mmCIF file of C-alpha atoms in Angstrom:
data_model
loop_
_atom_site.group_PDB
_atom_site.id
_atom_site.type_symbol
_atom_site.label_atom_id
_atom_site.label_comp_id
_atom_site.label_asym_id
_atom_site.label_seq_id
_atom_site.Cartn_x
_atom_site.Cartn_y
_atom_site.Cartn_z
ATOM 1 C CA MET H 28 45.218 -1.890 -6.009
ATOM 2 C CA PRO H 29 42.096 -2.665 -3.940
ATOM 3 C CA LEU H 30 40.362 -3.743 -7.143
ATOM 4 C CA LEU H 31 43.180 -6.104 -8.059
ATOM 5 C CA ALA H 32 43.137 -7.571 -4.566
ATOM 6 C CA TYR H 33 39.370 -8.033 -4.821
ATOM 7 C CA LYS H 34 39.740 -9.898 -8.123
ATOM 8 C CA GLU H 35 42.281 -12.261 -6.660
ATOM 9 C CA GLN H 36 39.892 -13.302 -3.890
ATOM 10 C CA ARG H 37 37.228 -15.715 -5.138
ATOM 11 C CA ILE H 38 33.647 -15.014 -4.026
ATOM 12 C CA LEU H 39 32.095 -18.301 -5.131
ATOM 13 C CA SER H 40 33.590 -21.558 -3.979
ATOM 14 C CA PRO H 41 33.922 -24.539 -6.368
ATOM 15 C CA GLN H 42 31.021 -26.209 -4.573
ATOM 16 C CA GLN H 43 28.820 -23.145 -5.051
ATOM 17 C CA LEU H 44 29.680 -23.005 -8.739
ATOM 18 C CA ARG H 45 28.822 -26.684 -9.121
ATOM 19 C CA LYS H 46 25.473 -26.186 -7.386
ATOM 20 C CA LEU H 47 24.836 -23.092 -9.522
ATOM 21 C CA SER H 48 25.268 -25.084 -12.733
ATOM 22 C CA GLU H 49 22.654 -27.560 -11.466
ATOM 23 C CA HIS H 50 20.132 -24.840 -10.534
ATOM 24 C CA LYS H 51 16.777 -24.825 -12.326
ATOM 25 C CA TYR H 52 14.507 -21.804 -12.238
ATOM 26 C CA SER H 53 11.119 -22.480 -10.637
ATOM 27 C CA CYS H 54 8.299 -19.948 -10.683
ATOM 28 C CA PHE H 55 4.574 -19.860 -9.996
ATOM 29 C CA SER H 56 2.424 -16.855 -10.892
ATOM 30 C CA ALA H 57 -1.236 -16.114 -10.239
ATOM 31 C CA SER H 58 -0.935 -12.462 -11.266
ATOM 32 C CA LEU H 59 -4.072 -10.717 -12.475
ATOM 33 C CA LEU H 60 -2.296 -8.521 -15.029
ATOM 34 C CA ASP H 61 0.273 -10.950 -16.433
ATOM 35 C CA PRO H 62 -2.234 -12.860 -18.640
ATOM 36 C CA LEU H 63 -3.569 -9.571 -20.009
ATOM 37 C CA LEU H 64 -0.061 -8.351 -20.845
ATOM 38 C CA GLN H 65 1.168 -11.588 -22.419
ATOM 39 C CA PRO H 66 0.048 -10.584 -25.959
ATOM 40 C CA TRP H 67 1.985 -7.324 -25.663
ATOM 41 C CA TRP H 68 5.095 -9.091 -24.361
ATOM 42 C CA ASN H 69 4.880 -11.797 -27.039
ATOM 43 C CA TRP H 70 4.577 -9.170 -29.769
ATOM 44 C CA LEU H 71 7.464 -7.181 -28.336
ATOM 45 C CA VAL H 72 9.830 -10.142 -28.104
ATOM 46 C CA ALA H 73 8.923 -11.130 -31.670
ATOM 47 C CA GLN H 74 10.220 -7.715 -32.821
ATOM 48 C CA THR H 75 13.484 -8.183 -30.929
ATOM 49 C CA PRO H 76 16.488 -9.178 -33.060
ATOM 50 C CA LEU H 77 17.800 -12.665 -32.359
ATOM 51 C CA TRP H 78 21.320 -11.318 -31.899
ATOM 52 C CA LEU H 79 20.260 -9.163 -28.917
ATOM 53 C CA ALA H 80 21.431 -10.820 -25.690
ATOM 54 C CA PRO H 81 18.777 -11.213 -22.948
ATOM 55 C CA ASN H 82 21.052 -9.654 -20.319
ATOM 56 C CA LEU H 83 21.544 -6.640 -22.586
ATOM 57 C CA ILE H 84 17.761 -6.191 -22.698
ATOM 58 C CA THR H 85 17.665 -6.297 -18.897
ATOM 59 C CA ILE H 86 20.436 -3.747 -18.402
ATOM 60 C CA VAL H 87 19.000 -1.332 -20.981
ATOM 61 C CA GLY H 88 15.680 -1.314 -19.137
ATOM 62 C CA LEU H 89 17.436 -0.736 -15.812
ATOM 63 C CA ILE H 90 19.502 2.150 -17.179
ATOM 64 C CA LEU H 91 16.392 3.847 -18.590
ATOM 65 C CA ASN H 92 14.634 3.469 -15.251
ATOM 66 C CA ILE H 93 17.602 4.891 -13.347
ATOM 67 C CA VAL H 94 18.094 7.822 -15.726
ATOM 68 C CA THR H 95 14.432 8.916 -15.625
ATOM 69 C CA THR H 96 14.423 8.685 -11.828
ATOM 70 C CA LEU H 97 17.660 10.688 -11.539
ATOM 71 C CA ILE H 98 16.095 13.443 -13.661
ATOM 72 C CA LEU H 99 13.178 13.538 -11.227
ATOM 73 C CA ILE H 100 15.583 13.629 -8.269
ATOM 74 C CA CYS H 101 17.465 16.577 -9.790
ATOM 75 C CA TYR H 102 14.309 18.685 -9.657
ATOM 76 C CA SER H 103 13.154 17.439 -6.230
ATOM 77 C CA PRO H 104 16.055 15.926 -4.273
ATOM 78 C CA ASN H 105 14.200 15.936 -0.949
ATOM 79 C CA GLY H 106 10.740 15.107 -2.232
ATOM 80 C CA VAL H 107 9.511 18.521 -1.054
ATOM 81 C CA GLU H 108 9.869 20.712 -4.119
ATOM 82 C CA PRO H 109 7.181 19.936 -6.742
ATOM 83 C CA PRO H 110 8.991 18.502 -9.784
ATOM 84 C CA PRO H 111 7.911 19.530 -13.298
ATOM 85 C CA ARG H 112 5.057 17.444 -14.606
ATOM 86 C CA TRP H 113 7.051 16.218 -17.572
ATOM 87 C CA THR H 114 9.555 14.542 -15.239
ATOM 88 C CA CYS H 115 6.735 12.515 -13.704
ATOM 89 C CA PHE H 116 5.572 11.483 -17.160
ATOM 90 C CA LEU H 117 9.150 10.552 -18.015
ATOM 91 C CA CYS H 118 9.300 8.306 -14.950
ATOM 92 C CA ALA H 119 6.031 6.644 -15.941
ATOM 93 C CA LEU H 120 7.428 5.988 -19.410
ATOM 94 C CA GLY H 121 10.775 4.769 -18.052
ATOM 95 C CA LEU H 122 9.090 2.357 -15.649
ATOM 96 C CA PHE H 123 6.792 1.039 -18.390
ATOM 97 C CA VAL H 124 9.769 0.407 -20.681
ATOM 98 C CA TYR H 125 11.704 -1.247 -17.853
ATOM 99 C CA GLN H 126 8.729 -3.440 -16.935
ATOM 100 C CA SER H 127 8.242 -4.488 -20.548
ATOM 101 C CA LEU H 128 11.915 -5.287 -21.149
ATOM 102 C CA ASP H 129 12.175 -7.077 -17.817
ATOM 103 C CA SER H 130 9.257 -9.276 -18.900
ATOM 104 C CA ILE H 131 10.735 -10.290 -22.256
ATOM 105 C CA ASP H 132 14.364 -10.990 -21.294
ATOM 106 C CA GLY H 133 13.441 -14.514 -20.207
ATOM 107 C CA LYS H 134 11.376 -15.032 -23.356
ATOM 108 C CA GLN H 135 14.342 -13.882 -25.450
ATOM 109 C CA ALA H 136 16.607 -16.318 -23.593
ATOM 110 C CA ARG H 137 14.302 -19.251 -24.340
ATOM 111 C CA ARG H 138 13.833 -18.021 -27.896
ATOM 112 C CA THR H 139 17.588 -17.974 -28.525
ATOM 113 C CA ASN H 140 18.303 -21.056 -26.360
ATOM 114 C CA THR H 141 20.568 -19.047 -24.079
ATOM 115 C CA SER H 142 18.853 -19.605 -20.723
ATOM 116 C CA SER H 143 21.305 -19.936 -17.854
ATOM 117 C CA PRO H 144 21.527 -19.438 -14.076
ATOM 118 C CA LEU H 145 23.491 -16.267 -14.819
ATOM 119 C CA GLY H 146 20.450 -14.805 -16.565
ATOM 120 C CA GLU H 147 18.267 -15.392 -13.517
ATOM 121 C CA LEU H 148 20.886 -13.898 -11.191
ATOM 122 C CA PHE H 149 21.436 -10.924 -13.493
ATOM 123 C CA ASP H 150 17.696 -10.303 -13.792
ATOM 124 C CA HIS H 151 17.051 -10.386 -10.042
ATOM 125 C CA GLY H 152 20.176 -8.348 -9.371
ATOM 126 C CA CYS H 153 18.898 -5.602 -11.671
ATOM 127 C CA ASP H 154 15.475 -5.832 -10.011
ATOM 128 C CA SER H 155 17.066 -5.292 -6.593
ATOM 129 C CA ILE H 156 18.587 -2.042 -7.843
ATOM 130 C CA SER H 157 15.461 -0.985 -9.710
ATOM 131 C CA THR H 158 13.329 -1.440 -6.590
ATOM 132 C CA ILE H 159 15.182 1.405 -4.887
ATOM 133 C CA PHE H 160 14.710 3.829 -7.772
ATOM 134 C CA VAL H 161 11.081 2.865 -8.388
ATOM 135 C CA ALA H 162 10.136 3.339 -4.730
ATOM 136 C CA LEU H 163 11.998 6.639 -4.475
ATOM 137 C CA SER H 164 10.508 8.020 -7.685
ATOM 138 C CA ALA H 165 6.983 7.187 -6.508
ATOM 139 C CA CYS H 166 7.591 8.953 -3.188
ATOM 140 C CA ILE H 167 8.993 12.058 -4.885
ATOM 141 C CA SER H 168 6.129 12.103 -7.357
ATOM 142 C CA CYS H 169 3.733 12.112 -4.373
ATOM 143 C CA GLN H 170 5.867 14.733 -2.572
ATOM 144 C CA LEU H 171 6.256 12.562 0.493
ATOM 145 C CA GLY H 172 9.263 14.643 1.502
ATOM 146 C CA HIS H 173 6.744 16.737 3.435
ATOM 147 C CA TYR H 174 6.257 13.657 5.625
ATOM 148 C CA PRO H 175 9.716 12.152 6.277
ATOM 149 C CA ASN H 176 8.449 9.245 8.379
ATOM 150 C CA TRP H 177 6.087 8.158 5.644
ATOM 151 C CA LEU H 178 8.838 8.571 3.037
ATOM 152 C CA PHE H 179 11.145 6.376 5.118
ATOM 153 C CA PHE H 180 8.464 3.725 5.599
ATOM 154 C CA GLN H 181 7.477 3.518 1.926
ATOM 155 C CA CYS H 182 11.019 3.203 0.587
ATOM 156 C CA PHE H 183 12.279 0.707 3.132
ATOM 157 C CA CYS H 184 9.034 -1.249 3.050
ATOM 158 C CA ALA H 185 9.518 -1.770 -0.700
ATOM 159 C CA ILE H 186 13.115 -2.884 -0.126
ATOM 160 C CA ALA H 187 12.074 -5.232 2.692
ATOM 161 C CA LEU H 188 9.240 -6.768 0.680
ATOM 162 C CA PHE H 189 11.573 -7.476 -2.238
ATOM 163 C CA TYR H 190 14.009 -9.133 0.159
ATOM 164 C CA CYS H 191 11.213 -11.141 1.795
ATOM 165 C CA ALA H 192 10.031 -12.374 -1.601
ATOM 166 C CA HIS H 193 13.484 -13.835 -2.257
ATOM 167 C CA TRP H 194 13.706 -15.117 1.309
ATOM 168 C CA GLN H 195 10.522 -17.047 0.606
ATOM 169 C CA THR H 196 12.098 -18.368 -2.602
ATOM 170 C CA TYR H 197 15.233 -19.366 -0.681
ATOM 171 C CA VAL H 198 13.099 -21.380 1.732
ATOM 172 C CA SER H 199 10.638 -22.980 -0.704
ATOM 173 C CA GLY H 200 12.761 -23.199 -3.847
ATOM 174 C CA THR H 201 10.018 -21.587 -5.937
ATOM 175 C CA MET H 202 9.429 -17.926 -6.651
ATOM 176 C CA ARG H 203 5.729 -17.247 -6.147
ATOM 177 C CA PHE H 204 3.764 -14.311 -7.479
ATOM 178 C CA GLY H 205 0.299 -13.705 -6.042
ATOM 179 C CA ARG H 206 -2.720 -12.221 -7.742
ATOM 180 C CA ILE H 207 -1.589 -8.753 -6.744
ATOM 181 C CA ASP H 208 2.190 -8.676 -6.871
ATOM 182 C CA VAL H 209 5.114 -7.086 -8.707
ATOM 183 C CA THR H 210 3.398 -6.337 -12.017
ATOM 184 C CA GLU H 211 0.380 -4.829 -10.307
ATOM 185 C CA ALA H 212 2.633 -2.738 -8.045
ATOM 186 C CA GLN H 213 4.619 -1.456 -11.024
ATOM 187 C CA PHE H 214 1.510 -0.390 -12.924
ATOM 188 C CA SER H 215 0.123 1.236 -9.784
ATOM 189 C CA ILE H 216 3.278 3.345 -9.583
ATOM 190 C CA ILE H 217 2.986 4.151 -13.288
ATOM 191 C CA ALA H 218 -0.546 5.384 -12.532
ATOM 192 C CA ILE H 219 0.793 7.522 -9.665
ATOM 193 C CA HIS H 220 3.304 9.160 -12.000
ATOM 194 C CA LEU H 221 0.615 9.792 -14.615
ATOM 195 C CA VAL H 222 -1.684 11.393 -12.035
ATOM 196 C CA SER H 223 1.193 13.663 -10.985
ATOM 197 C CA ALA H 224 1.946 14.455 -14.634
ATOM 198 C CA ILE H 225 -1.668 15.332 -15.444
ATOM 199 C CA LEU H 226 -2.877 16.966 -12.215
ATOM 200 C CA GLY H 227 0.459 18.091 -10.788
ATOM 201 C CA PRO H 228 2.438 16.609 -7.874
ATOM 202 C CA GLU H 229 0.660 18.969 -5.475
ATOM 203 C CA ILE H 230 -2.464 16.814 -5.772
ATOM 204 C CA TRP H 231 -0.869 14.279 -3.419
ATOM 205 C CA LEU H 232 -0.304 16.704 -0.564
ATOM 206 C CA THR H 233 -1.817 14.951 2.430
ATOM 207 C CA LYS H 234 -4.114 17.570 3.909
ATOM 208 C CA GLY H 235 -7.216 16.455 5.741
ATOM 209 C CA THR H 236 -9.384 18.283 3.252
ATOM 210 C CA SER H 237 -7.605 16.712 0.267
ATOM 211 C CA VAL H 238 -9.845 14.770 -2.091
ATOM 212 C CA LEU H 239 -7.465 11.912 -2.852
ATOM 213 C CA SER H 240 -5.364 11.444 0.276
ATOM 214 C CA PRO H 241 -8.064 9.664 2.366
ATOM 215 C CA SER H 242 -8.112 6.882 -0.246
ATOM 216 C CA ILE H 243 -4.630 5.786 0.806
ATOM 217 C CA PRO H 244 -5.492 4.560 4.338
ATOM 218 C CA LEU H 245 -8.470 2.671 2.915
ATOM 219 C CA THR H 246 -6.185 1.127 0.305
ATOM 220 C CA LEU H 247 -3.857 0.025 3.091
ATOM 221 C CA VAL H 248 -6.778 -1.988 4.508
ATOM 222 C CA VAL H 249 -8.574 -3.273 1.403
ATOM 223 C CA LEU H 250 -5.518 -4.174 -0.679
ATOM 224 C CA PRO H 251 -3.806 -6.322 1.992
ATOM 225 C CA ALA H 252 -7.158 -7.953 2.781
ATOM 226 C CA LEU H 253 -7.584 -8.905 -0.878
ATOM 227 C CA MET H 254 -4.014 -10.175 -1.191
ATOM 228 C CA ILE H 255 -4.213 -12.170 2.047
ATOM 229 C CA ALA H 256 -7.526 -13.744 1.058
ATOM 230 C CA GLN H 257 -6.331 -14.657 -2.430
ATOM 231 C CA LYS H 258 -2.889 -15.965 -1.475
ATOM 232 C CA SER H 259 -3.886 -17.864 1.661
ATOM 233 C CA PRO H 260 -2.861 -21.541 1.439
ATOM 234 C CA ASP H 261 -5.477 -22.346 4.095
ATOM 235 C CA ASN H 262 -8.287 -20.477 2.288
ATOM 236 C CA ILE H 263 -8.571 -18.350 5.380
ATOM 237 C CA PHE H 264 -11.356 -16.159 4.009
ATOM 238 C CA THR H 265 -13.497 -19.052 2.780
ATOM 239 C CA GLU H 266 -13.052 -21.103 5.942
ATOM 240 C CA HIS H 267 -13.352 -18.214 8.416
ATOM 241 C CA ALA H 268 -15.318 -15.559 6.541
ATOM 242 C CA SER H 269 -16.993 -14.009 9.596
ATOM 243 C CA VAL H 270 -13.775 -13.677 11.592
ATOM 244 C CA PHE H 271 -11.938 -12.319 8.535
ATOM 245 C CA ILE H 272 -14.543 -9.629 7.829
ATOM 246 C CA LEU H 273 -14.818 -8.666 11.501
ATOM 247 C CA ALA H 274 -11.033 -8.419 11.830
ATOM 248 C CA PHE H 275 -10.554 -6.157 8.821
ATOM 249 C CA GLY H 276 -13.817 -4.373 9.590
ATOM 250 C CA MET H 277 -12.400 -3.217 12.946
ATOM 251 C CA VAL H 278 -9.349 -1.834 11.145
ATOM 252 C CA ALA H 279 -11.569 -0.086 8.594
ATOM 253 C CA ALA H 280 -13.720 1.343 11.394
ATOM 254 C CA LYS H 281 -10.614 2.807 13.033
ATOM 255 C CA ILE H 282 -9.428 4.617 9.912
ATOM 256 C CA THR H 283 -12.995 5.787 9.201
ATOM 257 C CA ASN H 284 -13.112 7.384 12.654
ATOM 258 C CA LYS H 285 -9.780 9.043 11.933
ATOM 259 C CA LEU H 286 -11.174 10.385 8.654
ATOM 260 C CA VAL H 287 -14.207 11.853 10.458
ATOM 261 C CA ILE H 288 -11.958 13.491 13.033
ATOM 262 C CA ALA H 289 -9.652 14.841 10.317
ATOM 263 C CA HIS H 290 -12.681 16.380 8.602
ATOM 264 C CA MET H 291 -14.161 17.881 11.764
ATOM 265 C CA THR H 292 -10.850 19.265 13.001
ATOM 266 C CA LYS H 293 -9.653 20.382 9.541
ATOM 267 C CA ALA H 294 -6.428 18.472 10.175
ATOM 268 C CA GLU H 295 -4.177 16.154 8.233
ATOM 269 C CA MET H 296 -5.087 12.485 8.093
ATOM 270 C CA GLU H 297 -2.196 10.265 9.035
ATOM 271 C CA TYR H 298 -1.623 7.164 6.912
ATOM 272 C CA LEU H 299 0.111 4.790 9.283
ATOM 273 C CA ASP H 300 -1.818 3.400 12.188
ATOM 274 C CA TRP H 301 -1.244 0.723 14.809
ATOM 275 C CA SER H 302 -4.456 -1.007 13.730
ATOM 276 C CA LEU H 303 -2.583 -2.101 10.588
ATOM 277 C CA LEU H 304 -0.270 -4.283 12.687
ATOM 278 C CA GLY H 305 -2.503 -7.356 12.344
ATOM 279 C CA PRO H 306 -2.883 -7.165 8.536
ATOM 280 C CA ALA H 307 0.875 -6.542 8.239
ATOM 281 C CA LEU H 308 1.661 -9.684 10.253
ATOM 282 C CA LEU H 309 -0.737 -11.751 8.132
ATOM 283 C CA PHE H 310 0.859 -10.383 4.972
ATOM 284 C CA LEU H 311 4.427 -11.065 6.096
ATOM 285 C CA ASN H 312 3.489 -14.506 7.400
ATOM 286 C CA GLN H 313 2.409 -15.532 3.900
ATOM 287 C CA TYR H 314 5.758 -14.410 2.498
ATOM 288 C CA PHE H 315 7.455 -16.771 4.931
ATOM 289 C CA ASN H 316 5.282 -19.735 3.888
ATOM 290 C CA CYS H 317 2.975 -19.310 6.889
ATOM 291 C CA ILE H 318 5.406 -20.222 9.655
ATOM 292 C CA VAL H 319 2.602 -19.256 12.062
ATOM 293 C CA PRO H 320 -0.910 -20.724 11.563
ATOM 294 C CA GLU H 321 -2.947 -18.094 9.756
ATOM 295 C CA ILE H 322 -5.984 -18.545 11.952
ATOM 296 C CA TRP H 323 -3.911 -17.567 14.994
ATOM 297 C CA LEU H 324 -2.866 -14.320 13.359
ATOM 298 C CA LEU H 325 -6.406 -13.696 12.137
ATOM 299 C CA TRP H 326 -7.763 -13.938 15.682
ATOM 300 C CA PHE H 327 -4.921 -11.700 16.852
ATOM 301 C CA THR H 328 -5.877 -9.180 14.152
ATOM 302 C CA LEU H 329 -9.488 -9.197 15.370
ATOM 303 C CA ALA H 330 -8.525 -8.870 19.044
ATOM 304 C CA TRP H 331 -5.887 -6.218 18.405
ATOM 305 C CA GLY H 332 -8.100 -4.221 16.041
ATOM 306 C CA THR H 333 -11.034 -4.324 18.448
ATOM 307 C CA GLN H 334 -9.076 -3.143 21.479
ATOM 308 C CA ASP H 335 -7.275 -0.510 19.412
ATOM 309 C CA LEU H 336 -10.575 0.849 18.071
ATOM 310 C CA LEU H 337 -12.216 0.935 21.519
ATOM 311 C CA ARG H 338 -9.178 2.530 23.136
ATOM 312 C CA TYR H 339 -8.962 5.153 20.393
ATOM 313 C CA CYS H 340 -12.671 6.011 20.531
ATOM 314 C CA ALA H 341 -12.641 6.177 24.329
ATOM 315 C CA GLN H 342 -9.614 8.459 24.362
ATOM 316 C CA VAL H 343 -11.048 10.776 21.718
ATOM 317 C CA CYS H 344 -14.389 11.016 23.500
ATOM 318 C CA LEU H 345 -12.620 11.746 26.796
ATOM 319 C CA GLU H 346 -10.514 14.509 25.272
ATOM 320 C CA ILE H 347 -13.518 16.131 23.566
ATOM 321 C CA CYS H 348 -15.604 15.916 26.727
ATOM 322 C CA GLN H 349 -12.843 17.588 28.713
ATOM 323 C CA HIS H 350 -12.452 20.320 26.115
ATOM 324 C CA LEU H 351 -16.178 21.059 25.764
ATOM 325 C CA ARG H 352 -16.834 20.455 29.481
ATOM 326 C CA ILE H 353 -19.636 18.006 28.818
ATOM 327 C CA ASP H 354 -20.393 14.426 29.817
ATOM 328 C CA LEU H 355 -20.707 11.627 27.305
ATOM 329 C CA PHE H 356 -23.689 9.674 28.640
ATOM 330 C CA ARG H 357 -25.123 12.077 31.224
ATOM 331 C CA ILE H 358 -26.770 15.496 31.281
ATOM 332 C CA PRO H 359 -24.595 17.520 33.668
ATOM 333 C CA TYR H 360 -27.519 19.242 35.442
ATOM 334 C CA SER H 361 -30.866 18.273 37.013
ATOM 335 C CA ALA H 362 -33.935 19.455 35.139
ATOM 336 C CA LYS H 363 -36.568 21.122 37.367
ATOM 337 C CA VAL H 364 -40.031 19.599 37.487
ATOM 338 C CA SER H 365 -41.763 22.931 36.958
ATOM 339 C CA SER H 366 -39.680 23.641 33.887
ATOM 340 C CA THR H 367 -40.481 20.233 32.500
ATOM 341 C CA SER H 368 -44.192 20.743 33.084
ATOM 342 C CA SER H 369 -44.066 24.108 31.388
ATOM 343 C CA VAL H 370 -42.278 22.652 28.390
ATOM 344 C CA GLY H 371 -44.762 19.812 28.225
ATOM 345 C CA SER H 372 -47.712 22.172 28.259
ATOM 346 C CA GLN H 373 -46.171 24.218 25.485
ATOM 347 C CA ILE H 374 -45.687 21.108 23.402
ATOM 348 C CA ASN H 375 -49.252 19.947 23.968
ATOM 349 C CA PHE H 376 -51.050 23.240 23.553
ATOM 350 C CA GLY H 377 -48.579 25.603 21.856
ATOM 351 C CA VAL H 378 -48.177 29.305 22.689
ATOM 352 C CA ASP H 379 -49.213 32.185 20.457
ATOM 353 C CA LYS H 380 -47.445 35.505 20.142
ATOM 354 C CA ASN H 381 -49.596 37.059 22.857
ATOM 355 C CA GLY H 382 -48.694 34.369 25.381
ATOM 356 C CA SER H 383 -52.143 32.683 25.499
ATOM 357 C CA THR H 384 -52.441 29.027 24.654
ATOM 358 C CA SER H 385 -53.679 28.079 21.230
ATOM 359 C CA HIS H 386 -56.009 25.574 22.906
ATOM 360 C CA ARG H 387 -57.916 28.344 24.650
ATOM 361 C CA LYS H 388 -57.840 30.478 21.552
ATOM 362 C CA SER H 389 -59.365 27.770 19.479
ATOM 363 C CA LYS H 390 -62.125 27.285 22.105
ATOM 364 C CA SER H 391 -63.056 30.985 21.913
ATOM 365 C CA LYS H 392 -63.377 30.634 18.177
ATOM 366 C CA LEU H 393 -65.767 27.757 18.642
ATOM 367 C CA HIS H 394 -67.954 29.864 20.944
#
């Protein structure tokens, strides 16, 4: 009964349907990987039968992606238990197949002259579902269940970024893909699955002495910096190179200090840090067509990163000084003059095992 009632109630108004029929897909891509993968996609679509509907290609890829992820979830539902390596490889394969099929459905539509607004809606609708499974599979493969806050952030950040990408399209009318965007993210996750399949999921455990885990905070600085510089409509890096490098340099200095402390204290290195607030705002601002002047946010990133670094360093030094009962810039006792003179004489003349100065000893040898 509820289903029948739902069918009777129209979702799209006549005006919406009329506008939908007039819709034309607009896309701009500056992706680094897309040109390299075009030969593979062109070959693949050439092998596809002409009778195969583009939407069927899309749904097959989605189903494969969902099934491989569900297998992974069965073995590690909370992201804590290490899943078998073959499940990680299966996810890598499923995501590669999904990515390939998702890239040729539009080509198949143009090839068979069946392009329509429904195809675009169907494609993006499947992508919205796939985003959830791709993000979750990557987190399980990295065993982020040991760190629930990080697991929450990664999954919902992926969902939010996908939404923001379409929000930007809603505002501008054109879907834009930067140099490092969806394709690059998908292949990065494929690489994560392959690392887990080859080395085991335990390799991603985020201990301070782990070999690979410290690369993640650095990636969270360098990757956004690269994306922001490449996608900036105001050429923010070219026009303000010094400010840009100083701003991201302060963030990098903060995470480097945290790495040193993690090493010295044999502790875990946390990924998320308040110093990343500035880069995050710059990144999100570009998704919203730079509603705030980029230079304003760049100066904010520099100011915020600088104060955050100084505050962090000051607090750490204070805590260590209190623990070791030492002063940072001052010797906590007064050196006696006689002691200083004695030390100086020992430095100048040296003392032999018998207590006599080497200077006198050498003079006796001369006589």
